[in-house]
mmCIF file of C-alpha atoms in Angstrom:
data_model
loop_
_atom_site.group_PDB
_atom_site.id
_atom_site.type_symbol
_atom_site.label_atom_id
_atom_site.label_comp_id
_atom_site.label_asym_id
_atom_site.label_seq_id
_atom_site.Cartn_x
_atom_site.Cartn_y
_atom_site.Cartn_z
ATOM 1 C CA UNK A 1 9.713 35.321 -31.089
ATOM 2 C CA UNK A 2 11.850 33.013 -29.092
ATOM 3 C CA UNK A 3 15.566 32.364 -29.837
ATOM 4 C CA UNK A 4 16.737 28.912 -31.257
ATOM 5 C CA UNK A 5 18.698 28.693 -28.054
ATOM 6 C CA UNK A 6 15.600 28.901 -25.962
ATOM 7 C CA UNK A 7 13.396 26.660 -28.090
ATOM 8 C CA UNK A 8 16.816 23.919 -27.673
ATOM 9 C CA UNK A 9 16.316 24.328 -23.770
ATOM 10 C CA UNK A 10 13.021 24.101 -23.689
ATOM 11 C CA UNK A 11 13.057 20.856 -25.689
ATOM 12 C CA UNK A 12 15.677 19.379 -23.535
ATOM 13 C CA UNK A 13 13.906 20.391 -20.544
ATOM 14 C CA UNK A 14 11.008 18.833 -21.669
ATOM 15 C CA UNK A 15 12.810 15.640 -22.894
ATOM 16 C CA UNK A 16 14.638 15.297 -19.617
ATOM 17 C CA UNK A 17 11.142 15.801 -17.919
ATOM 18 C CA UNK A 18 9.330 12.985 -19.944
ATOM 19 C CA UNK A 19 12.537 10.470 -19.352
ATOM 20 C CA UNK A 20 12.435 11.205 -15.493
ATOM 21 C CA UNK A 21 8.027 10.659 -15.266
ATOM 22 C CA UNK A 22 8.480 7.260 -17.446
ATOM 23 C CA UNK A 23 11.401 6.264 -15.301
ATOM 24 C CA UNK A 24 8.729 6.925 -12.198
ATOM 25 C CA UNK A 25 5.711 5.051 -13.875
ATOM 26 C CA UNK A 26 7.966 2.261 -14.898
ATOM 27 C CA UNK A 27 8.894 1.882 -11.181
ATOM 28 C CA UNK A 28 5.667 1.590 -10.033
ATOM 29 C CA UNK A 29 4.184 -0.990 -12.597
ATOM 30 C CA UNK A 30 7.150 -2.930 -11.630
ATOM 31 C CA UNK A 31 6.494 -2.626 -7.842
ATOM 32 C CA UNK A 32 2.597 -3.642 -9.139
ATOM 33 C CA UNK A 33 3.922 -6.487 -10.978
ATOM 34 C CA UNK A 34 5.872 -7.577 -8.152
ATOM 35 C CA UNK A 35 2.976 -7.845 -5.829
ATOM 36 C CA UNK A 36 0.837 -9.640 -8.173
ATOM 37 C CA UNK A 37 3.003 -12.557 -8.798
ATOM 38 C CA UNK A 38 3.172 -13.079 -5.044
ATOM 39 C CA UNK A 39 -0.126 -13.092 -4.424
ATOM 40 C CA UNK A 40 -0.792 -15.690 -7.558
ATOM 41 C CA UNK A 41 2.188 -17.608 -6.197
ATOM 42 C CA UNK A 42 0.208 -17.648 -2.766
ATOM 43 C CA UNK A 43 -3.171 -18.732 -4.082
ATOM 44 C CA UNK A 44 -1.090 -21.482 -6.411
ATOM 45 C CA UNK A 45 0.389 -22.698 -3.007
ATOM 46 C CA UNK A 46 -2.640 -22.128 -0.881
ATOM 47 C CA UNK A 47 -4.963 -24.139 -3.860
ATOM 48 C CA UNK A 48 -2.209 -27.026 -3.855
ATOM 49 C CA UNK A 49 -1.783 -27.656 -0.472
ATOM 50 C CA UNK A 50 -6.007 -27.976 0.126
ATOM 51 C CA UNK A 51 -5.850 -30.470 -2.526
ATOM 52 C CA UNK A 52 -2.753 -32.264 -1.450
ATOM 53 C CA UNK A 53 -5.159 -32.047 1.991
ATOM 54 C CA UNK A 54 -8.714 -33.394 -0.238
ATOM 55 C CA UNK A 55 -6.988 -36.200 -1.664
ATOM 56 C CA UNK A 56 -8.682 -39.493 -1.324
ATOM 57 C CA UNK A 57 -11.357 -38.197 0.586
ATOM 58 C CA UNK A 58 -14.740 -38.992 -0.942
ATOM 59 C CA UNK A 59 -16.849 -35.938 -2.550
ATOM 60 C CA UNK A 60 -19.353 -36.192 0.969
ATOM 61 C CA UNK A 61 -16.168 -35.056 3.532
ATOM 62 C CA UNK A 62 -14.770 -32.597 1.192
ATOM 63 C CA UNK A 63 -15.323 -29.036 2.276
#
């Protein structure tokens, strides 16, 4: 049977474990996040500037 002390270690280990792998898949849905809003703030951008570009053109010459 293992001692109290052991069990406390082991818990702690295993706490300190589970804080450090959030910390790491925190990180990365950040870095995932990050990416994503520039590449929305590009299309935004991209989509606003061709229609900036359509304006008053007739339907026919529109691309």
């Amino acid at each position: 049977m293992p001692s109290k002390e052991m069990k406390i270690t082991t818990l702690f280990w295993i706490a300190i474990s589970g804080l450090l792998l959030t910390t790491i898949y925190t990180i990365v849905i950040m870095k995932q996040g990050i990416e994503t809003k520039k590449m929305i703030n590009f299309i935004y951008k991209n989509n606003k500037r061709t229609a900036s570009e359509d304006h008053g053109k007739t339907p026919s010459k529109v691309k």
